[in-house]
mmCIF file with all atom_site columns, C-alpha atoms and ligand atoms in Angstrom:
data_model
loop_
_atom_site.group_PDB
_atom_site.id
_atom_site.type_symbol
_atom_site.label_atom_id
_atom_site.label_alt_id
_atom_site.label_comp_id
_atom_site.label_asym_id
_atom_site.label_entity_id
_atom_site.label_seq_id
_atom_site.pdbx_PDB_ins_code
_atom_site.Cartn_x
_atom_site.Cartn_y
_atom_site.Cartn_z
_atom_site.occupancy
_atom_site.B_iso_or_equiv
_atom_site.pdbx_formal_charge
_atom_site.auth_seq_id
_atom_site.auth_comp_id
_atom_site.auth_asym_id
_atom_site.auth_atom_id
_atom_site.pdbx_PDB_model_num
ATOM   1   C CA  . MET A 1 1   ? 45.809 36.484 75.742 1.00 0.00 ? 1193 MET A CA  1
ATOM   2   C CA  . HIS A 1 2   ? 43.616 36.811 78.855 1.00 0.00 ? 1194 HIS A CA  1
ATOM   3   C CA  . ALA A 1 3   ? 40.668 39.179 78.985 1.00 0.00 ? 1195 ALA A CA  1
ATOM   4   C CA  . TYR A 1 4   ? 41.172 42.513 80.733 1.00 0.00 ? 1196 TYR A CA  1
ATOM   5   C CA  . ASP A 1 5   ? 40.140 42.341 84.410 1.00 0.00 ? 1197 ASP A CA  1
ATOM   6   C CA  . ASP A 1 6   ? 38.697 45.698 85.472 1.00 0.00 ? 1198 ASP A CA  1
ATOM   7   C CA  . GLN A 1 7   ? 39.192 44.752 89.136 1.00 0.00 ? 1199 GLN A CA  1
ATOM   8   C CA  . ASN A 1 8   ? 42.990 45.001 88.845 1.00 0.00 ? 1200 ASN A CA  1
ATOM   9   C CA  . ILE A 1 9   ? 44.597 47.531 91.178 1.00 0.00 ? 1201 ILE A CA  1
ATOM   10  C CA  . PHE A 1 10  ? 45.598 50.003 88.476 1.00 0.00 ? 1202 PHE A CA  1
ATOM   11  C CA  . ALA A 1 11  ? 42.040 50.040 87.071 1.00 0.00 ? 1203 ALA A CA  1
ATOM   12  C CA  . LYS A 1 12  ? 40.877 50.886 90.597 1.00 0.00 ? 1204 LYS A CA  1
ATOM   13  C CA  . ILE A 1 13  ? 43.476 53.674 90.787 1.00 0.00 ? 1205 ILE A CA  1
ATOM   14  C CA  . LEU A 1 14  ? 42.242 55.071 87.447 1.00 0.00 ? 1206 LEU A CA  1
ATOM   15  C CA  . ARG A 1 15  ? 38.654 55.075 88.758 1.00 0.00 ? 1207 ARG A CA  1
ATOM   16  C CA  . GLY A 1 16  ? 39.785 56.879 91.920 1.00 0.00 ? 1208 GLY A CA  1
ATOM   17  C CA  . GLU A 1 17  ? 38.852 53.935 94.161 1.00 0.00 ? 1209 GLU A CA  1
ATOM   18  C CA  . ILE A 1 18  ? 42.411 53.608 95.509 1.00 0.00 ? 1210 ILE A CA  1
ATOM   19  C CA  . PRO A 1 19  ? 44.694 56.576 96.223 1.00 0.00 ? 1211 PRO A CA  1
ATOM   20  C CA  . ASN A 1 20  ? 47.974 57.098 94.412 1.00 0.00 ? 1212 ASN A CA  1
ATOM   21  C CA  . ASP A 1 21  ? 50.935 59.453 94.626 1.00 0.00 ? 1213 ASP A CA  1
ATOM   22  C CA  . THR A 1 22  ? 50.448 61.184 91.281 1.00 0.00 ? 1214 THR A CA  1
ATOM   23  C CA  . VAL A 1 23  ? 53.483 62.528 89.443 1.00 0.00 ? 1215 VAL A CA  1
ATOM   24  C CA  . TYR A 1 24  ? 51.792 63.440 86.138 1.00 0.00 ? 1216 TYR A CA  1
ATOM   25  C CA  . GLU A 1 25  ? 48.393 63.089 84.473 1.00 0.00 ? 1217 GLU A CA  1
ATOM   26  C CA  . ASP A 1 26  ? 46.852 63.990 81.136 1.00 0.00 ? 1218 ASP A CA  1
ATOM   27  C CA  . ASP A 1 27  ? 44.146 62.576 78.842 1.00 0.00 ? 1219 ASP A CA  1
ATOM   28  C CA  . TYR A 1 28  ? 46.247 59.538 77.897 1.00 0.00 ? 1220 TYR A CA  1
ATOM   29  C CA  . ALA A 1 29  ? 48.366 58.597 80.899 1.00 0.00 ? 1221 ALA A CA  1
ATOM   30  C CA  . LEU A 1 30  ? 48.571 58.620 84.669 1.00 0.00 ? 1222 LEU A CA  1
ATOM   31  C CA  . ALA A 1 31  ? 51.961 58.417 86.371 1.00 0.00 ? 1223 ALA A CA  1
ATOM   32  C CA  . PHE A 1 32  ? 52.460 57.752 90.065 1.00 0.00 ? 1224 PHE A CA  1
ATOM   33  C CA  . ASN A 1 33  ? 55.223 56.701 92.424 1.00 0.00 ? 1225 ASN A CA  1
ATOM   34  C CA  . ASP A 1 34  ? 55.645 52.960 92.873 1.00 0.00 ? 1226 ASP A CA  1
ATOM   35  C CA  . ILE A 1 35  ? 54.543 51.837 96.334 1.00 0.00 ? 1227 ILE A CA  1
ATOM   36  C CA  . SER A 1 36  ? 57.702 49.717 96.645 1.00 0.00 ? 1228 SER A CA  1
ATOM   37  C CA  . PRO A 1 37  ? 60.443 51.767 94.955 1.00 0.00 ? 1229 PRO A CA  1
ATOM   38  C CA  . GLN A 1 38  ? 63.459 49.934 93.568 1.00 0.00 ? 1230 GLN A CA  1
ATOM   39  C CA  . ALA A 1 39  ? 65.457 53.124 92.872 1.00 0.00 ? 1231 ALA A CA  1
ATOM   40  C CA  . PRO A 1 40  ? 65.442 56.781 94.047 1.00 0.00 ? 1232 PRO A CA  1
ATOM   41  C CA  . VAL A 1 41  ? 63.061 57.480 91.156 1.00 0.00 ? 1233 VAL A CA  1
ATOM   42  C CA  . HIS A 1 42  ? 60.533 54.714 90.473 1.00 0.00 ? 1234 HIS A CA  1
ATOM   43  C CA  . VAL A 1 43  ? 57.466 55.934 88.630 1.00 0.00 ? 1235 VAL A CA  1
ATOM   44  C CA  . LEU A 1 44  ? 54.763 53.820 87.009 1.00 0.00 ? 1236 LEU A CA  1
ATOM   45  C CA  . VAL A 1 45  ? 53.114 55.181 83.867 1.00 0.00 ? 1237 VAL A CA  1
ATOM   46  C CA  . ILE A 1 46  ? 49.797 53.650 82.839 1.00 0.00 ? 1238 ILE A CA  1
ATOM   47  C CA  . PRO A 1 47  ? 47.548 54.356 79.862 1.00 0.00 ? 1239 PRO A CA  1
ATOM   48  C CA  . LYS A 1 48  ? 44.032 55.576 80.633 1.00 0.00 ? 1240 LYS A CA  1
ATOM   49  C CA  . GLY A 1 49  ? 42.536 52.845 78.444 1.00 0.00 ? 1241 GLY A CA  1
ATOM   50  C CA  . ALA A 1 50  ? 41.992 49.198 79.423 1.00 0.00 ? 1242 ALA A CA  1
ATOM   51  C CA  . TYR A 1 51  ? 45.070 47.391 78.059 1.00 0.00 ? 1243 TYR A CA  1
ATOM   52  C CA  . LEU A 1 52  ? 46.648 44.294 79.551 1.00 0.00 ? 1244 LEU A CA  1
ATOM   53  C CA  . SER A 1 53  ? 50.221 44.663 78.425 1.00 0.00 ? 1245 SER A CA  1
ATOM   54  C CA  . ILE A 1 54  ? 52.610 46.410 76.048 1.00 0.00 ? 1246 ILE A CA  1
ATOM   55  C CA  . ASP A 1 55  ? 51.733 44.079 73.197 1.00 0.00 ? 1247 ASP A CA  1
ATOM   56  C CA  . ASP A 1 56  ? 47.990 44.455 73.814 1.00 0.00 ? 1248 ASP A CA  1
ATOM   57  C CA  . PHE A 1 57  ? 48.496 48.242 73.835 1.00 0.00 ? 1249 PHE A CA  1
ATOM   58  C CA  . GLY A 1 58  ? 50.448 48.159 70.571 1.00 0.00 ? 1250 GLY A CA  1
ATOM   59  C CA  . GLU A 1 59  ? 47.828 45.959 68.954 1.00 0.00 ? 1251 GLU A CA  1
ATOM   60  C CA  . ARG A 1 60  ? 44.608 47.641 70.051 1.00 0.00 ? 1252 ARG A CA  1
ATOM   61  C CA  . ALA A 1 61  ? 45.323 51.261 71.059 1.00 0.00 ? 1253 ALA A CA  1
ATOM   62  C CA  . SER A 1 62  ? 44.725 54.049 68.559 1.00 0.00 ? 1254 SER A CA  1
ATOM   63  C CA  . ALA A 1 63  ? 47.624 56.043 67.128 1.00 0.00 ? 1255 ALA A CA  1
ATOM   64  C CA  . VAL A 1 64  ? 46.497 59.004 69.234 1.00 0.00 ? 1256 VAL A CA  1
ATOM   65  C CA  . GLU A 1 65  ? 46.557 56.899 72.423 1.00 0.00 ? 1257 GLU A CA  1
ATOM   66  C CA  . VAL A 1 66  ? 49.979 55.424 71.598 1.00 0.00 ? 1258 VAL A CA  1
ATOM   67  C CA  . HIS A 1 67  ? 51.428 58.851 70.853 1.00 0.00 ? 1259 HIS A CA  1
ATOM   68  C CA  . GLY A 1 68  ? 49.794 60.359 73.932 1.00 0.00 ? 1260 GLY A CA  1
ATOM   69  C CA  . PHE A 1 69  ? 51.218 57.651 76.178 1.00 0.00 ? 1261 PHE A CA  1
ATOM   70  C CA  . TYR A 1 70  ? 54.807 57.911 74.954 1.00 0.00 ? 1262 TYR A CA  1
ATOM   71  C CA  . ALA A 1 71  ? 54.657 61.720 74.829 1.00 0.00 ? 1263 ALA A CA  1
ATOM   72  C CA  . ALA A 1 72  ? 53.610 61.552 78.501 1.00 0.00 ? 1264 ALA A CA  1
ATOM   73  C CA  . ILE A 1 73  ? 56.718 59.480 79.284 1.00 0.00 ? 1265 ILE A CA  1
ATOM   74  C CA  . SER A 1 74  ? 58.863 62.165 77.637 1.00 0.00 ? 1266 SER A CA  1
ATOM   75  C CA  . LYS A 1 75  ? 57.148 64.874 79.689 1.00 0.00 ? 1267 LYS A CA  1
ATOM   76  C CA  . ILE A 1 76  ? 57.664 62.898 82.922 1.00 0.00 ? 1268 ILE A CA  1
ATOM   77  C CA  . VAL A 1 77  ? 61.351 62.329 82.124 1.00 0.00 ? 1269 VAL A CA  1
ATOM   78  C CA  . ASP A 1 78  ? 61.680 66.070 81.573 1.00 0.00 ? 1270 ASP A CA  1
ATOM   79  C CA  . GLN A 1 79  ? 59.707 66.921 84.723 1.00 0.00 ? 1271 GLN A CA  1
ATOM   80  C CA  . LEU A 1 80  ? 61.941 64.639 86.815 1.00 0.00 ? 1272 LEU A CA  1
ATOM   81  C CA  . ASN A 1 81  ? 65.159 65.879 85.166 1.00 0.00 ? 1273 ASN A CA  1
ATOM   82  C CA  . LEU A 1 82  ? 66.184 62.362 84.172 1.00 0.00 ? 1274 LEU A CA  1
ATOM   83  C CA  . GLY A 1 83  ? 67.293 63.146 80.638 1.00 0.00 ? 1275 GLY A CA  1
ATOM   84  C CA  . GLU A 1 84  ? 70.882 64.143 81.297 1.00 0.00 ? 1276 GLU A CA  1
ATOM   85  C CA  . LYS A 1 85  ? 71.963 61.253 83.532 1.00 0.00 ? 1277 LYS A CA  1
ATOM   86  C CA  . GLY A 1 86  ? 69.677 58.653 82.007 1.00 0.00 ? 1278 GLY A CA  1
ATOM   87  C CA  . PHE A 1 87  ? 67.078 56.198 83.212 1.00 0.00 ? 1279 PHE A CA  1
ATOM   88  C CA  . ARG A 1 88  ? 65.550 52.806 82.411 1.00 0.00 ? 1280 ARG A CA  1
ATOM   89  C CA  . VAL A 1 89  ? 62.046 51.960 81.211 1.00 0.00 ? 1281 VAL A CA  1
ATOM   90  C CA  . ILE A 1 90  ? 60.768 48.448 81.887 1.00 0.00 ? 1282 ILE A CA  1
ATOM   91  C CA  . ALA A 1 91  ? 57.519 46.816 80.785 1.00 0.00 ? 1283 ALA A CA  1
ATOM   92  C CA  . ASN A 1 92  ? 57.222 43.462 82.564 1.00 0.00 ? 1284 ASN A CA  1
ATOM   93  C CA  . THR A 1 93  ? 54.889 41.329 80.493 1.00 0.00 ? 1285 THR A CA  1
ATOM   94  C CA  . GLY A 1 94  ? 53.050 38.144 81.371 1.00 0.00 ? 1286 GLY A CA  1
ATOM   95  C CA  . HIS A 1 95  ? 54.218 35.254 83.530 1.00 0.00 ? 1287 HIS A CA  1
ATOM   96  C CA  . ASP A 1 96  ? 57.785 34.955 82.276 1.00 0.00 ? 1288 ASP A CA  1
ATOM   97  C CA  . GLY A 1 97  ? 58.206 38.738 82.327 1.00 0.00 ? 1289 GLY A CA  1
ATOM   98  C CA  . GLY A 1 98  ? 57.162 38.911 85.981 1.00 0.00 ? 1290 GLY A CA  1
ATOM   99  C CA  . GLN A 1 99  ? 54.102 41.100 85.422 1.00 0.00 ? 1291 GLN A CA  1
ATOM   100 C CA  . GLU A 1 100 ? 52.068 41.320 88.639 1.00 0.00 ? 1292 GLU A CA  1
ATOM   101 C CA  . VAL A 1 101 ? 49.398 43.843 87.657 1.00 0.00 ? 1293 VAL A CA  1
ATOM   102 C CA  . PRO A 1 102 ? 47.475 43.071 84.440 1.00 0.00 ? 1294 PRO A CA  1
ATOM   103 C CA  . HIS A 1 103 ? 47.139 46.668 83.227 1.00 0.00 ? 1295 HIS A CA  1
ATOM   104 C CA  . TYR A 1 104 ? 49.942 47.866 80.945 1.00 0.00 ? 1296 TYR A CA  1
ATOM   105 C CA  . HIS A 1 105 ? 52.472 49.935 82.857 1.00 0.00 ? 1297 HIS A CA  1
ATOM   106 C CA  . ALA A 1 106 ? 55.926 51.278 82.153 1.00 0.00 ? 1298 ALA A CA  1
ATOM   107 C CA  . HIS A 1 107 ? 58.334 51.468 85.086 1.00 0.00 ? 1299 HIS A CA  1
ATOM   108 C CA  . ILE A 1 108 ? 60.644 54.499 84.909 1.00 0.00 ? 1300 ILE A CA  1
ATOM   109 C CA  . LEU A 1 109 ? 63.712 53.895 87.086 1.00 0.00 ? 1301 LEU A CA  1
ATOM   110 C CA  . GLY A 1 110 ? 66.408 56.481 87.723 1.00 0.00 ? 1302 GLY A CA  1
ATOM   111 C CA  . GLY A 1 111 ? 68.285 58.593 90.216 1.00 0.00 ? 1303 GLY A CA  1
ATOM   112 C CA  . ARG A 1 112 ? 71.227 56.172 90.349 1.00 0.00 ? 1304 ARG A CA  1
ATOM   113 C CA  . VAL A 1 113 ? 73.034 53.740 88.071 1.00 0.00 ? 1305 VAL A CA  1
ATOM   114 C CA  . ILE A 1 114 ? 70.381 51.063 87.601 1.00 0.00 ? 1306 ILE A CA  1
ATOM   115 C CA  . GLY A 1 115 ? 72.836 48.230 87.057 1.00 0.00 ? 1307 GLY A CA  1
ATOM   116 C CA  . PRO A 1 116 ? 72.715 45.063 84.971 1.00 0.00 ? 1308 PRO A CA  1
ATOM   117 C CA  . MET A 1 117 ? 69.693 44.596 82.719 1.00 0.00 ? 1309 MET A CA  1
ATOM   118 C CA  . VAL A 1 118 ? 69.020 41.090 84.055 1.00 0.00 ? 1310 VAL A CA  1
ATOM   119 C CA  . SER A 1 119 ? 70.347 39.785 87.350 1.00 0.00 ? 1311 SER A CA  1
HETATM 120 P P1  . AMP B 2 .   ? 54.865 44.531 87.669 1.00 0.00 ? 1685 AMP B P1  1
HETATM 121 O O1  . AMP B 2 .   ? 55.555 43.445 88.434 1.00 0.00 ? 1685 AMP B O1  1
HETATM 122 O O2  . AMP B 2 .   ? 55.641 45.008 86.480 1.00 0.00 ? 1685 AMP B O2  1
HETATM 123 O O3  . AMP B 2 .   ? 53.424 44.176 87.341 1.00 0.00 ? 1685 AMP B O3  1
HETATM 124 O O4  . AMP B 2 .   ? 54.836 45.792 88.622 1.00 0.00 ? 1685 AMP B O4  1
HETATM 125 C C1  . AMP B 2 .   ? 53.784 46.127 89.459 1.00 0.00 ? 1685 AMP B C1  1
HETATM 126 C C2  . AMP B 2 .   ? 54.270 47.258 90.328 1.00 0.00 ? 1685 AMP B C2  1
HETATM 127 O O5  . AMP B 2 .   ? 53.143 47.883 90.910 1.00 0.00 ? 1685 AMP B O5  1
HETATM 128 C C3  . AMP B 2 .   ? 55.192 46.832 91.460 1.00 0.00 ? 1685 AMP B C3  1
HETATM 129 O O6  . AMP B 2 .   ? 56.449 47.510 91.322 1.00 0.00 ? 1685 AMP B O6  1
HETATM 130 C C4  . AMP B 2 .   ? 54.442 47.272 92.725 1.00 0.00 ? 1685 AMP B C4  1
HETATM 131 O O7  . AMP B 2 .   ? 55.289 47.740 93.731 1.00 0.00 ? 1685 AMP B O7  1
HETATM 132 C C5  . AMP B 2 .   ? 53.521 48.345 92.181 1.00 0.00 ? 1685 AMP B C5  1
HETATM 133 N N1  . AMP B 2 .   ? 52.291 48.581 92.917 1.00 0.00 ? 1685 AMP B N1  1
HETATM 134 C C6  . AMP B 2 .   ? 51.387 47.661 93.324 1.00 0.00 ? 1685 AMP B C6  1
HETATM 135 N N2  . AMP B 2 .   ? 50.356 48.265 93.932 1.00 0.00 ? 1685 AMP B N2  1
HETATM 136 C C7  . AMP B 2 .   ? 50.608 49.595 93.893 1.00 0.00 ? 1685 AMP B C7  1
HETATM 137 C C8  . AMP B 2 .   ? 49.924 50.758 94.360 1.00 0.00 ? 1685 AMP B C8  1
HETATM 138 N N3  . AMP B 2 .   ? 48.746 50.672 94.989 1.00 0.00 ? 1685 AMP B N3  1
HETATM 139 N N4  . AMP B 2 .   ? 50.488 51.965 94.157 1.00 0.00 ? 1685 AMP B N4  1
HETATM 140 C C9  . AMP B 2 .   ? 51.683 52.069 93.544 1.00 0.00 ? 1685 AMP B C9  1
HETATM 141 N N5  . AMP B 2 .   ? 52.383 51.024 93.072 1.00 0.00 ? 1685 AMP B N5  1
HETATM 142 C C10 . AMP B 2 .   ? 51.849 49.805 93.250 1.00 0.00 ? 1685 AMP B C10 1
#
């Protein structure tokens, strides 16, 4: 696994060096609207800690951080009223997964039928 690069764009957003359209924030997660939305709702949720990917997060994050991150996703889903109609969460990972930004992020997509899992 590569080392974490603290110059990635989401690290800069966490440090306040680049603006973002915040949807939700707490001690464990920041959520903001994707700059290039692929659905009516397209929110990115990132942990506050320096983790490359979902597997890095699962391996190195504390239980409190892991719980805090996924509890934040539940709060965002509630805040955006996505629970009744449903939504999709995607964590692109590494080269084959199409991950562009090397800071773990969960895409929350909703507001319409999202369609096939893989096109
Ligand atoms: P991934 O391909 O899973 O790494 O997704 C990266 C996502 O970050 C893409 O959907 C981009 O549109 C989004 N993105 C890149 N830069 C920004 C930014 N400054 N603010 C919000 N979203 C961004």
